[in-house]
Short mmCIF file of C-alpha atoms in Angstrom, two decimals:
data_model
loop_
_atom_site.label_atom_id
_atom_site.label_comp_id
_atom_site.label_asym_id
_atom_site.label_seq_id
_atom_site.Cartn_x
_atom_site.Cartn_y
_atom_site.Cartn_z
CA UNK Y 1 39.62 -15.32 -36.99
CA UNK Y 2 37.07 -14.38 -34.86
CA UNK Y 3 34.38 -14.26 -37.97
CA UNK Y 4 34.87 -18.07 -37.93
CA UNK Y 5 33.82 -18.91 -34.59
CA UNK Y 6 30.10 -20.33 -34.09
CA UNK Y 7 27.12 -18.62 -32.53
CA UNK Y 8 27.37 -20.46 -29.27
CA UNK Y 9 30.71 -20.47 -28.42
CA UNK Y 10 31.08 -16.71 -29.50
CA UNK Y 11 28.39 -15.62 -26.77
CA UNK Y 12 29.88 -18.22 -24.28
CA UNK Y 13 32.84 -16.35 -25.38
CA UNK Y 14 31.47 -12.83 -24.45
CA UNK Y 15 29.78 -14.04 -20.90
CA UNK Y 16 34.04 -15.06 -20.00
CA UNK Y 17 35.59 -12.36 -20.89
CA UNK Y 18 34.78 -10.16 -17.63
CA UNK Y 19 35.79 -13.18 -15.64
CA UNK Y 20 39.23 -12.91 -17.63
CA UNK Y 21 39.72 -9.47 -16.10
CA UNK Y 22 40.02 -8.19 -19.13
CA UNK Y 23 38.89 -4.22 -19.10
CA UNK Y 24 34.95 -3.98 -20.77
CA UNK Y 25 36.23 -1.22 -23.05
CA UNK Y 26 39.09 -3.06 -24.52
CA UNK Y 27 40.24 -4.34 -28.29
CA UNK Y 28 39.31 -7.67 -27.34
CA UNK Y 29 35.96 -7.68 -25.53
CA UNK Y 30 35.20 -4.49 -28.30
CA UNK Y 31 36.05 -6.90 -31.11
CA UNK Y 32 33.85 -9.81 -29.43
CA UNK Y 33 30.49 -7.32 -29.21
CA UNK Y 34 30.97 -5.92 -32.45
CA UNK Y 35 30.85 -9.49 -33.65
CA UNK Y 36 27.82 -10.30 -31.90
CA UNK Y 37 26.48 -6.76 -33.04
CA UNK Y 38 26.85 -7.85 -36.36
CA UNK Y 39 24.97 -11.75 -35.75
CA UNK Y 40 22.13 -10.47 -34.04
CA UNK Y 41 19.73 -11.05 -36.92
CA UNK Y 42 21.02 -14.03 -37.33
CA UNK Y 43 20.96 -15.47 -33.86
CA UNK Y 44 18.03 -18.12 -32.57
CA UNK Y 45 15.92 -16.35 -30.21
CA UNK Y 46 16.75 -18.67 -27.42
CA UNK Y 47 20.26 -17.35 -28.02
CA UNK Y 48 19.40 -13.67 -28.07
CA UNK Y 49 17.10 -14.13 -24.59
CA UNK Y 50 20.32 -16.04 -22.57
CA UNK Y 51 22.22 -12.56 -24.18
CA UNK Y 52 20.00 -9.87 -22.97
CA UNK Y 53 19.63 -11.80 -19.53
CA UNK Y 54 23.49 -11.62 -19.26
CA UNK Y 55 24.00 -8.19 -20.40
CA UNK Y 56 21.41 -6.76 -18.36
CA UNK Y 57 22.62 -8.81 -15.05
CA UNK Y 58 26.11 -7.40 -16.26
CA UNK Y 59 24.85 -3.61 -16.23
CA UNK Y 60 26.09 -3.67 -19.75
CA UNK Y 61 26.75 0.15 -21.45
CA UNK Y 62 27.11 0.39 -25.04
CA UNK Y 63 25.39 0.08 -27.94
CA UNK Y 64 24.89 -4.08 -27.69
CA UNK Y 65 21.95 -4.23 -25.53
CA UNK Y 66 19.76 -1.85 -26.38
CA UNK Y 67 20.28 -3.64 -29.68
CA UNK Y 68 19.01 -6.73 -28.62
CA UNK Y 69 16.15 -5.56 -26.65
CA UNK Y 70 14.75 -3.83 -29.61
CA UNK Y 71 15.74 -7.19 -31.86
CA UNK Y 72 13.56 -9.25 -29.05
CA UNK Y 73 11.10 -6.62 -29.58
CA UNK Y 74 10.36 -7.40 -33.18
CA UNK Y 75 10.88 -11.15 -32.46
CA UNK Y 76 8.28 -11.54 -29.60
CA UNK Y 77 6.01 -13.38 -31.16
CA UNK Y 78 7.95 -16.00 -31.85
CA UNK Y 79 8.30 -16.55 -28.06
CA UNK Y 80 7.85 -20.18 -27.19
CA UNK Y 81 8.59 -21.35 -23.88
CA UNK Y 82 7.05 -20.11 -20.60
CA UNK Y 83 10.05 -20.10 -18.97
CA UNK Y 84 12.03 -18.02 -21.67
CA UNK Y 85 8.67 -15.06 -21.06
CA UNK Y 86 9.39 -15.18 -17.53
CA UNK Y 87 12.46 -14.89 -17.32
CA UNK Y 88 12.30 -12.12 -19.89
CA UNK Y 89 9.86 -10.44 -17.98
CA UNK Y 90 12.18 -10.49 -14.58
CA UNK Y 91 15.43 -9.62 -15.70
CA UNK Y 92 15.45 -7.35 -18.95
CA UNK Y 93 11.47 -5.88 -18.96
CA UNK Y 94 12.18 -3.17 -16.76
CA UNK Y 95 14.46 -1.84 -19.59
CA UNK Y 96 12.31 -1.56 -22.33
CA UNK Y 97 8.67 -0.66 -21.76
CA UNK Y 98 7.30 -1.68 -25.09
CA UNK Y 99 8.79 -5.47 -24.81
CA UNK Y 100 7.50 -5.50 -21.11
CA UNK Y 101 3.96 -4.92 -23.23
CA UNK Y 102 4.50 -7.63 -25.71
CA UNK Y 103 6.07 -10.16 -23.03
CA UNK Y 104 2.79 -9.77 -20.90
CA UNK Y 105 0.75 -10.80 -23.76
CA UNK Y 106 3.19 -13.59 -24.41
CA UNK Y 107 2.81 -14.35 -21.07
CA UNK Y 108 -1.52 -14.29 -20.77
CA UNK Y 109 -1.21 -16.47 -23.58
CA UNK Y 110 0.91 -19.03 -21.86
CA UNK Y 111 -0.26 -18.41 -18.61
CA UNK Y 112 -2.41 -21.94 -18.42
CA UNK Y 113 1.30 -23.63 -19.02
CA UNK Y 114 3.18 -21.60 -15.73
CA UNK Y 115 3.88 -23.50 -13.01
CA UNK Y 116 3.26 -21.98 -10.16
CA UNK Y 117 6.76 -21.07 -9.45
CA UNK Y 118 6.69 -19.24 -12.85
CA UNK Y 119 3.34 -17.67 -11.43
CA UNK Y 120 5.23 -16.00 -8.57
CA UNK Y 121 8.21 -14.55 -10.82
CA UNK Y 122 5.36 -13.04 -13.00
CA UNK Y 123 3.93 -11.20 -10.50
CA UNK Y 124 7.08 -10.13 -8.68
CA UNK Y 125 7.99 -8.94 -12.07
CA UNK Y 126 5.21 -6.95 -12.34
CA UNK Y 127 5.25 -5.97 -8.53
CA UNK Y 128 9.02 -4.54 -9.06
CA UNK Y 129 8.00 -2.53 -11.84
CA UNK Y 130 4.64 -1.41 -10.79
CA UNK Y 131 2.89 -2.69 -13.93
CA UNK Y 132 -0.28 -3.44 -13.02
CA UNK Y 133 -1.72 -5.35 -15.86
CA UNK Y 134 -5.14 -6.38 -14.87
CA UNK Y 135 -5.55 -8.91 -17.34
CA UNK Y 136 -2.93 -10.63 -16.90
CA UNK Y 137 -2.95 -10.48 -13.19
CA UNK Y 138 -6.83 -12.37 -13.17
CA UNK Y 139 -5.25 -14.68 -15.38
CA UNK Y 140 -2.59 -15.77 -12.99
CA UNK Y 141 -4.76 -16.01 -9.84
CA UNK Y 142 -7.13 -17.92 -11.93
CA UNK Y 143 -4.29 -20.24 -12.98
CA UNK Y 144 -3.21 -20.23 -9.24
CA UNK Y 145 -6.51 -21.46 -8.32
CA UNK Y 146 -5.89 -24.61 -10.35
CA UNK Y 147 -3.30 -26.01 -8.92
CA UNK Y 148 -3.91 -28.51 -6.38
CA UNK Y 149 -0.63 -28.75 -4.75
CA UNK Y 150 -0.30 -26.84 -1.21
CA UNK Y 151 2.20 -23.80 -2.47
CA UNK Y 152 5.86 -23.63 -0.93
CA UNK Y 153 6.05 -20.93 2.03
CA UNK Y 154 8.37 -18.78 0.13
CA UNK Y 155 5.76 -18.73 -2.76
CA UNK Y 156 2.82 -17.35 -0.17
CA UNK Y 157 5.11 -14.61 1.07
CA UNK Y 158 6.16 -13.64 -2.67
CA UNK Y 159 3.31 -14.07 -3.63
CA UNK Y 160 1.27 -11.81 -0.81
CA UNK Y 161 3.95 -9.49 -0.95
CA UNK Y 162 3.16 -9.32 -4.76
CA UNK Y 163 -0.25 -8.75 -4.71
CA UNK Y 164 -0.21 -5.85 -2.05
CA UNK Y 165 2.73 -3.75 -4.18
CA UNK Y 166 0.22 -3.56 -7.13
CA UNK Y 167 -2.96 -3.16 -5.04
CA UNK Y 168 -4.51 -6.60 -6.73
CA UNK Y 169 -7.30 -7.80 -4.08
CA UNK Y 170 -8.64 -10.99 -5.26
CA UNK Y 171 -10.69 -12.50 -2.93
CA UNK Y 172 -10.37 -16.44 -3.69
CA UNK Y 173 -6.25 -15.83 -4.15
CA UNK Y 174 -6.17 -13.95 -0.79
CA UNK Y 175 -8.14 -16.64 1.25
CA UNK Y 176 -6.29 -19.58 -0.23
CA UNK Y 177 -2.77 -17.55 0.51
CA UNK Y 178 -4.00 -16.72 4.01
CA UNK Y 179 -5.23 -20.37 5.02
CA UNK Y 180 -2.05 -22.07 3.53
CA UNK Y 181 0.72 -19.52 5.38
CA UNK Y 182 -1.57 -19.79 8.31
CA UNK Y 183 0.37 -23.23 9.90
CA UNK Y 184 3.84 -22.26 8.81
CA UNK Y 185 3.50 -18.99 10.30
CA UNK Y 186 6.35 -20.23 13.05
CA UNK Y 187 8.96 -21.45 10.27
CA UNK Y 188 8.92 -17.80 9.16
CA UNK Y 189 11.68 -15.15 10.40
CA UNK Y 190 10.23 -11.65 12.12
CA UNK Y 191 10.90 -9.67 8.99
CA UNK Y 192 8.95 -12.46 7.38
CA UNK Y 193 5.92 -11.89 9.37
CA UNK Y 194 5.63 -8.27 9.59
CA UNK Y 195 5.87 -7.98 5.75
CA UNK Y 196 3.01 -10.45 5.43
CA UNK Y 197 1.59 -8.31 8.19
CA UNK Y 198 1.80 -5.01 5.80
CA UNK Y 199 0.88 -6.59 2.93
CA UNK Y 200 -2.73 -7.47 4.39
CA UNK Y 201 -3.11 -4.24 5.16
CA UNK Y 202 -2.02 -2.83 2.47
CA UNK Y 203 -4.81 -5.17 0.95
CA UNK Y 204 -7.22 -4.68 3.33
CA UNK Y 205 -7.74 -7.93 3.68
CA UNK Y 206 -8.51 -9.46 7.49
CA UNK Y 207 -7.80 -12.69 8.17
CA UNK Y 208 -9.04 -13.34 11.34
CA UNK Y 209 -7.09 -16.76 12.08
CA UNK Y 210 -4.13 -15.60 10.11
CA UNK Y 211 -3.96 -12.31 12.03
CA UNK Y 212 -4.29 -14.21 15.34
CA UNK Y 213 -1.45 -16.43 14.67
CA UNK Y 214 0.88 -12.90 13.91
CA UNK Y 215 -0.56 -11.82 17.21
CA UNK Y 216 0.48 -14.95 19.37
CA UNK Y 217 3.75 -15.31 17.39
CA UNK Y 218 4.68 -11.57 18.40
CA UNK Y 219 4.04 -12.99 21.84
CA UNK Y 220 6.41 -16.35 21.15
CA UNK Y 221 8.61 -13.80 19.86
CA UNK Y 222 8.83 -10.64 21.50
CA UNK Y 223 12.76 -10.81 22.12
CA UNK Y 224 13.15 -11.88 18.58
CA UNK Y 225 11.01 -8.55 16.98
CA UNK Y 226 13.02 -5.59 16.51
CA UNK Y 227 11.06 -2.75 17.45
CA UNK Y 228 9.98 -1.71 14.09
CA UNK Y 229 9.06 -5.28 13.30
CA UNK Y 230 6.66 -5.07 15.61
CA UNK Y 231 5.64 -1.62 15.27
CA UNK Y 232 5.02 -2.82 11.76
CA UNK Y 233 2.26 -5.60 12.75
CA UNK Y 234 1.02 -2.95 15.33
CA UNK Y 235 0.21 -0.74 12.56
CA UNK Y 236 -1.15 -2.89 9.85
CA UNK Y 237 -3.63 -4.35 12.55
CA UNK Y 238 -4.93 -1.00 13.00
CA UNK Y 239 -5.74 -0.40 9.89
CA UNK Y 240 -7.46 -3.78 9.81
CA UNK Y 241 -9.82 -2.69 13.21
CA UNK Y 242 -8.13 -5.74 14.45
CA UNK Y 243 -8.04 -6.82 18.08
CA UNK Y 244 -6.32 -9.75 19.02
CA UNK Y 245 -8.39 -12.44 21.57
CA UNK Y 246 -5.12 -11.98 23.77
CA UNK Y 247 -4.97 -8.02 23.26
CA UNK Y 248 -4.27 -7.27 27.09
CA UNK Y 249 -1.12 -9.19 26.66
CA UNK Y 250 -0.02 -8.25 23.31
CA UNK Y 251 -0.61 -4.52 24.43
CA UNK Y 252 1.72 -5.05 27.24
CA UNK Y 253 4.58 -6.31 25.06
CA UNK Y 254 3.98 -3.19 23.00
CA UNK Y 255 3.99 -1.27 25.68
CA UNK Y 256 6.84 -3.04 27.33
CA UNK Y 257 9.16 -2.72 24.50
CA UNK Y 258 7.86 1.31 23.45
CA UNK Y 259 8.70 2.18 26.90
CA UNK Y 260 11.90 4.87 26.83
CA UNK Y 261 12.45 3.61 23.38
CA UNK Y 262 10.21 6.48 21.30
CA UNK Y 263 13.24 8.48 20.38
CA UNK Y 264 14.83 5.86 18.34
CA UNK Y 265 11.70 6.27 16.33
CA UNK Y 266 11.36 7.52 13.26
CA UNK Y 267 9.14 10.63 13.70
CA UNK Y 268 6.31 9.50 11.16
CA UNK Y 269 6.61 5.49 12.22
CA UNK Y 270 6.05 7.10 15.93
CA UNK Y 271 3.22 9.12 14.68
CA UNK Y 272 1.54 5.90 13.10
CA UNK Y 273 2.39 4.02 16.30
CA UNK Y 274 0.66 6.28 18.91
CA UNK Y 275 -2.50 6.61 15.78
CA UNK Y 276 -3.04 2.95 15.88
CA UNK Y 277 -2.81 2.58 19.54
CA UNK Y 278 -5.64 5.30 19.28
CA UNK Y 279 -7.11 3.56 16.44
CA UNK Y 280 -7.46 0.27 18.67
CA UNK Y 281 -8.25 2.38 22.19
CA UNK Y 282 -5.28 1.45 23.46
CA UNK Y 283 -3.16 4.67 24.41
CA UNK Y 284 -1.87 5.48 26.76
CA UNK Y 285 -1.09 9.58 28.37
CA UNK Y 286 2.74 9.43 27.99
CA UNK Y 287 2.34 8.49 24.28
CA UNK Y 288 -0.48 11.20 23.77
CA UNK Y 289 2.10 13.66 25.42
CA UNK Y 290 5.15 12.07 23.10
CA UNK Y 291 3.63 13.49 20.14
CA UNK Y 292 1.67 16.59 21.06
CA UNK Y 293 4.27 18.19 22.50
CA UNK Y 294 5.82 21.72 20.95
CA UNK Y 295 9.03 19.81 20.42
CA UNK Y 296 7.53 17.34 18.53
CA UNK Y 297 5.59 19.20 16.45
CA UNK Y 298 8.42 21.18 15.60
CA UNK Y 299 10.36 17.81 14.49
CA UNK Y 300 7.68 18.02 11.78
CA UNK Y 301 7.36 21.92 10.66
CA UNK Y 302 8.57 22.05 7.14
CA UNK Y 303 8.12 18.92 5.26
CA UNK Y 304 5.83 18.83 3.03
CA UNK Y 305 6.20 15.17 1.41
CA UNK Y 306 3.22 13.30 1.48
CA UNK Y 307 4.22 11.28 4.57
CA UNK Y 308 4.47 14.60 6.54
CA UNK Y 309 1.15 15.50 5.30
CA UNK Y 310 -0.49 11.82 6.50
CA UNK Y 311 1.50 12.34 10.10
CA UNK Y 312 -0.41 15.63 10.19
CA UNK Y 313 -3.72 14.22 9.85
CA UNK Y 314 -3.07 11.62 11.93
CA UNK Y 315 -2.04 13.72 14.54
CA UNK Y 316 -5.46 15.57 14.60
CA UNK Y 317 -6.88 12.02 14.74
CA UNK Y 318 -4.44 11.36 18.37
CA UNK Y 319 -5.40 14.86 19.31
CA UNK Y 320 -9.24 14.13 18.80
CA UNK Y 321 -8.39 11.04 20.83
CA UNK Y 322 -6.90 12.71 23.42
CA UNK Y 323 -9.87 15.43 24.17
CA UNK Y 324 -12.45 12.54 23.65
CA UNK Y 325 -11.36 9.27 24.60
CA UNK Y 326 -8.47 9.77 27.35
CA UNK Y 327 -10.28 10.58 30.67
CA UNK Y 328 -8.05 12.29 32.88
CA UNK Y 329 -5.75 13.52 30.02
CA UNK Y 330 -4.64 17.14 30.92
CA UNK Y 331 -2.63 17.73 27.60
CA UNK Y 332 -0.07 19.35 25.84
CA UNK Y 333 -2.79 19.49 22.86
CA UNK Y 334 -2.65 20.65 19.32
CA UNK Y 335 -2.97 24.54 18.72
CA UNK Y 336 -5.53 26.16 17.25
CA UNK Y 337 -3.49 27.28 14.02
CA UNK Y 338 -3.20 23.84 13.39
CA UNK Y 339 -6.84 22.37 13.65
CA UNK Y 340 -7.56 24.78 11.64
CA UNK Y 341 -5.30 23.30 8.24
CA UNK Y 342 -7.99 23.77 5.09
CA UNK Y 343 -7.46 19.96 4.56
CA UNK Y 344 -8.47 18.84 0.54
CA UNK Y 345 -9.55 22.31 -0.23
CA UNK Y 346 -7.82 21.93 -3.29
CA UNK Y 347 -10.46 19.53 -4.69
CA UNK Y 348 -12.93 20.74 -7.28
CA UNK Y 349 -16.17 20.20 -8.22
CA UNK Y 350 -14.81 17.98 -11.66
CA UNK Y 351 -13.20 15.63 -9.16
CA UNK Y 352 -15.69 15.07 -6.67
CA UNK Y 353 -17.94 11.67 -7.47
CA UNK Y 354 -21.22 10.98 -8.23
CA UNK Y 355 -22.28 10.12 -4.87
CA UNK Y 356 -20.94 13.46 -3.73
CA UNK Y 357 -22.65 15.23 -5.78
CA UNK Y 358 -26.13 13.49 -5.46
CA UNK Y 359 -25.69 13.96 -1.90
CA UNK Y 360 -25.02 17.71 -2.93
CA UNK Y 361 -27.61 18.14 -4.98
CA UNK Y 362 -30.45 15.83 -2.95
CA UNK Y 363 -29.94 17.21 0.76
CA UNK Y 364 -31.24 20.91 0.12
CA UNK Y 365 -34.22 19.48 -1.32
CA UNK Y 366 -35.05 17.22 0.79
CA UNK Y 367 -34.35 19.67 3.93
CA UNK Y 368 -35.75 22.47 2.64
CA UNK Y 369 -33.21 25.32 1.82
CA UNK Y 370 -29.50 25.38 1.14
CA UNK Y 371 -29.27 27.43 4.74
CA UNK Y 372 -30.15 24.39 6.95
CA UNK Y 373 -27.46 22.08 5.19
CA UNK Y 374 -23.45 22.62 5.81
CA UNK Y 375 -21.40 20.64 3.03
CA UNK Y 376 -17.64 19.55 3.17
CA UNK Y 377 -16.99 20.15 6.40
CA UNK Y 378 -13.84 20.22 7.83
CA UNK Y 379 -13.24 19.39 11.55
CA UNK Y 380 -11.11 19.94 14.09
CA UNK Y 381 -11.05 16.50 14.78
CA UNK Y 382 -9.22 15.59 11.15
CA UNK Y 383 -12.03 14.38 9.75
CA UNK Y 384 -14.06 15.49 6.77
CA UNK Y 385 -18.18 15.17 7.03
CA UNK Y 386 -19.78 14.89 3.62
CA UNK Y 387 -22.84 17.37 4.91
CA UNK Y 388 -24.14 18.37 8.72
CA UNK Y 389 -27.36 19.33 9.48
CA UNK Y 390 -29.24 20.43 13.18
CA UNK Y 391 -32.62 18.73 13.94
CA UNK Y 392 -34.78 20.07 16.85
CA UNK Y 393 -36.51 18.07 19.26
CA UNK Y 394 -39.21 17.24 16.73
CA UNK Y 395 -36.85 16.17 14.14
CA UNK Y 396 -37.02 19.69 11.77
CA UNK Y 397 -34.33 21.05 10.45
CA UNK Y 398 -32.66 24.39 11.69
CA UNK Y 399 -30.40 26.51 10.02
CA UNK Y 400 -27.06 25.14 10.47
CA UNK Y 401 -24.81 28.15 10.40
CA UNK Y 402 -26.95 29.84 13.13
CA UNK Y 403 -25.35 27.56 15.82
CA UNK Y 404 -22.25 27.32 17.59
CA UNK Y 405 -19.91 24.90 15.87
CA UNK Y 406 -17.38 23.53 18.81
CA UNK Y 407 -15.92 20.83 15.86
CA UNK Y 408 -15.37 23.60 13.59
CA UNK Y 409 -11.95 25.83 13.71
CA UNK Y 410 -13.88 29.11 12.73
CA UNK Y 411 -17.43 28.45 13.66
CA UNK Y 412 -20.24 31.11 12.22
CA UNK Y 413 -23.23 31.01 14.62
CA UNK Y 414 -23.20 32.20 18.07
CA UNK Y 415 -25.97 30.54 19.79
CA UNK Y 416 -26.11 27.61 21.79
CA UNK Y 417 -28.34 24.40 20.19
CA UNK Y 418 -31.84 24.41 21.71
CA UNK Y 419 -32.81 22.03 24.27
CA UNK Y 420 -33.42 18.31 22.77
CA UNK Y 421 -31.87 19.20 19.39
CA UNK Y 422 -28.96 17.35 17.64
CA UNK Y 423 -26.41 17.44 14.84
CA UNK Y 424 -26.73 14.75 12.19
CA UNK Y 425 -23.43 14.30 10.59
CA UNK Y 426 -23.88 12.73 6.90
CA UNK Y 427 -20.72 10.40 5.90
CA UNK Y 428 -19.97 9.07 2.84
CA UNK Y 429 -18.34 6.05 2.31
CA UNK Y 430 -17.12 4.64 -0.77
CA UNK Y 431 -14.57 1.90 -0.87
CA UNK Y 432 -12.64 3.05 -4.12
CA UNK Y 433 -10.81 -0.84 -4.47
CA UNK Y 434 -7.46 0.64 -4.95
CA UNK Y 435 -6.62 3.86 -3.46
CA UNK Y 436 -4.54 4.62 -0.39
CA UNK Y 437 -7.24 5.96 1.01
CA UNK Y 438 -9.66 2.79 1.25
CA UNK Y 439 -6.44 1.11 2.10
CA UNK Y 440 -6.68 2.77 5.40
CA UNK Y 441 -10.33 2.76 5.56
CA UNK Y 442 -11.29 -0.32 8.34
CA UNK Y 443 -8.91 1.50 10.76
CA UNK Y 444 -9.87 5.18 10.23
CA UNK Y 445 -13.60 4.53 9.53
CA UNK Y 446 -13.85 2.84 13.06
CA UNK Y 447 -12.03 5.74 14.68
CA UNK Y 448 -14.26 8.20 13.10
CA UNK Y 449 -17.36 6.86 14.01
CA UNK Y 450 -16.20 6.94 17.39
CA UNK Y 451 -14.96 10.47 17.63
CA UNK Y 452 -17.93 12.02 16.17
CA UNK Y 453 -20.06 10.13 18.33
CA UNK Y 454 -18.20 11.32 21.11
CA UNK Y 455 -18.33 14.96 20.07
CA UNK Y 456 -22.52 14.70 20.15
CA UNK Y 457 -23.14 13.99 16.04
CA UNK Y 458 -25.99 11.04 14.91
CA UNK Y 459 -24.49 9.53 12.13
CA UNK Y 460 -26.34 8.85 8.92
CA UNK Y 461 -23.90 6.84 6.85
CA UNK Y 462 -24.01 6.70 3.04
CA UNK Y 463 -22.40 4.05 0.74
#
């Protein structure tokens, strides 16, 4: 009789049945989805949204849901409420990338509508399934922009946390977020706080009061930070060039709590550790020692994921630290086999950009010959120089490759740089909004300058 039972009770009917115990493959809950099979076309579209929630939250397997999904599909437009879209777009979008399409037009269309609870679940949705629809994501911080009401603390960390996992860095959204989380900061938990504190990194986006508010409440909290928590905010304020106002005492609780602890470590978070204390001129010799050691190297010998490959570089960053910033530092350092890594050699001329190759193409000419300009250089330092020239005493160029090279691995020229002459070292920098490299720029860019400074170069900086 089952043929004679309405729409709504039948799929109130299906969402009991595993609470019944009975088994998913039997005659009765087989009889009960081959009902609803056969309804589908006929079911309101409210009706078939509340299904495809519950059969997705279920971990259905059969034939029913990927029924409804594509039914929804050819349906979308007749998407009404806000709530229904986001709700869609949380639970069932991840399962059917051509719906997750149509629901994120649904939802730019309705975004004026959202509250800005339904805001947030949009963009986690689209954080969790790393859709980053660019459109729709101006629309929402637009949206979020309008609304006058101070935003609930577990909306700023969502919402943060949102924005970083899709690389989205808009400026207003950012400010308001930071300013609003800025005097609940001490209602939040650790974990709480270092996330936020990785997600403005991942952002690059410095909030000077915000960031000295995660600084003091490591301080109210050191005994309450596991080490990795606060490893975590360690990290993301290097790559921020942050220094707190109180640095010589958050240093010492870092150094307090690192001290006999490395070895619990994780070998690439202790490789990002010792970088940013680098990074922020704060290391100390034992740390330079942890991770230039033989043993510790060898900890890293044969991975090649691109973590191992970041640790790597950031190791001939500690190492350039060591020789150039750590007076009185007697070693272990790197070996030569490993300074001398052919870092990015695998790019090409078709992926290099237009400033690159302007800088390529302008430098000879303006020099004088190809001989008295070196291009993509390599150093033993870890970082890359977009071109290096030699200027005598009366600012003329010499030939470059005639010259010993002490920040090259395999240098060409043999004699020494003539009294009063100098190396100009030509750096490009381009702030490519979302790549992982401008995510880490503030930090790195800061160390660099320093390092090739240090090793005798006169910058000329290009942007």
């Amino acid at each position: 009789q089952i043929s004679q039972v309405w729409n709504a009770p039948l799929l109130q009917l299906l969402r009991s049945l595993p609470a019944l115990g009975l088994a998913r493959g039997g005659r009765q809950v087989r009889s009960v989805e081959q009902e609803v099979l056969w309804r589908l076309r006929r079911l309101p579209l409210r009706q078939l949204a509340h299904l495809a929630e519950h059969l997705a939250g279920q971990g259905h397997e059969g034939p029913l849901l990927p029924e409804v999904l594509r039914k929804l599909e050819l349906r979308w437009t007749e998407l009404e409420g806000a709530g229904t879209v986001v709700t869609l777009m949380a639970k069932v979008g991840h399962l059917s990338p051509a719906l997750m399409e149509r629901l994120e037009d649904k939802a730019l269309e309705l975004a004026e509508h959202l509250s800005p609870e339904e805001l947030c679940r949009v963009a986690q949705a689209l954080a969790q399934q790393q859709r980053r629809s660019v459109p729709l994501l101006r629309a929402l911080s637009y949206h979020l922009l309008q609304k006058p009401a101070e935003l609930p603390v577990p909306l700023l960390t969502d919402l943060l946390y949102a924005y970083s996992k899709l690389s989205f860095q808009q400026p207003q959204v950012l400010h308001r977020l930071s300013l609003e989380l800025q005097p609940h900061l001490g209602s939040l938990s650790p974990a709480q706080v270092s996330r936020c504190a990785r997600s403005l990194a991942s952002l690059r986006w410095l909030s000077r009061p915000l960031a000295e508010a995660m600084a003091q409440f490591c301080l109210d909290h050191s005994q309450d930070l596991s080490l990795a928590q606060l490893c975590g905010v360690l990290v993301s304020f290097a790559r921020l060039s942050f220094q707190p106002s109180s640095s010589q005492e958050f240093f010492s609780v870092v150094q307090e709590r690192l001290q006999g602890q490395e070895q619990q470590l994780d070998v690439h978070l202790l490789t990002d550790v010792v970088w940013s204390l680098c990074v922020l001129q704060q290391p100390q010799h034992p740390h330079l020692q942890q991770v230039l050691c033989p043993e510790f190297l060898t900890r890293l010998r044969g991975d090649t994921s691109p973590r191992a490959q970041s640790s790597w570089l950031k190791l001939l960053h500690i190492n350039a630290t060591a020789r150039l910033e750590a007076p009185g530092y007697q070693g272990p350092f790197l070996p030569p086999e490993v300074l001398g890594g052919d870092r990015d050699r695998g790019k090409d001329k078709a992926k290099t950009t237009p400033l690159q190759r302007a800088l390529r193409e302008a430098l000879p000419g303006a020099l004088g010959g190809q001989e008295l300009i070196r291009c993509d250089v390599s150093t033993v330092y870890g970082w890359d120089i977009d071109a290096e020239a030699v200027l005598d005493s009366d600012n003329k160029p010499l030939p470059v490759r005639d010259f010993t090279a002490p920040h090259l691995s395999h240098p060409e020229g043999t004699k020494p740089l003539p009294a009063g002459a100098r190396r100009v070292a030509v750096l490009r920098w381009e702030l490519p909004q979302f790549s992982s490299r401008g995510r880490e720029l503030l930090g790195r860019g800061s160390m660099a300058r320093r390092h090739l400074r240090a090793a005798g170069f006169l910058l000329a900086e290009v942007s």
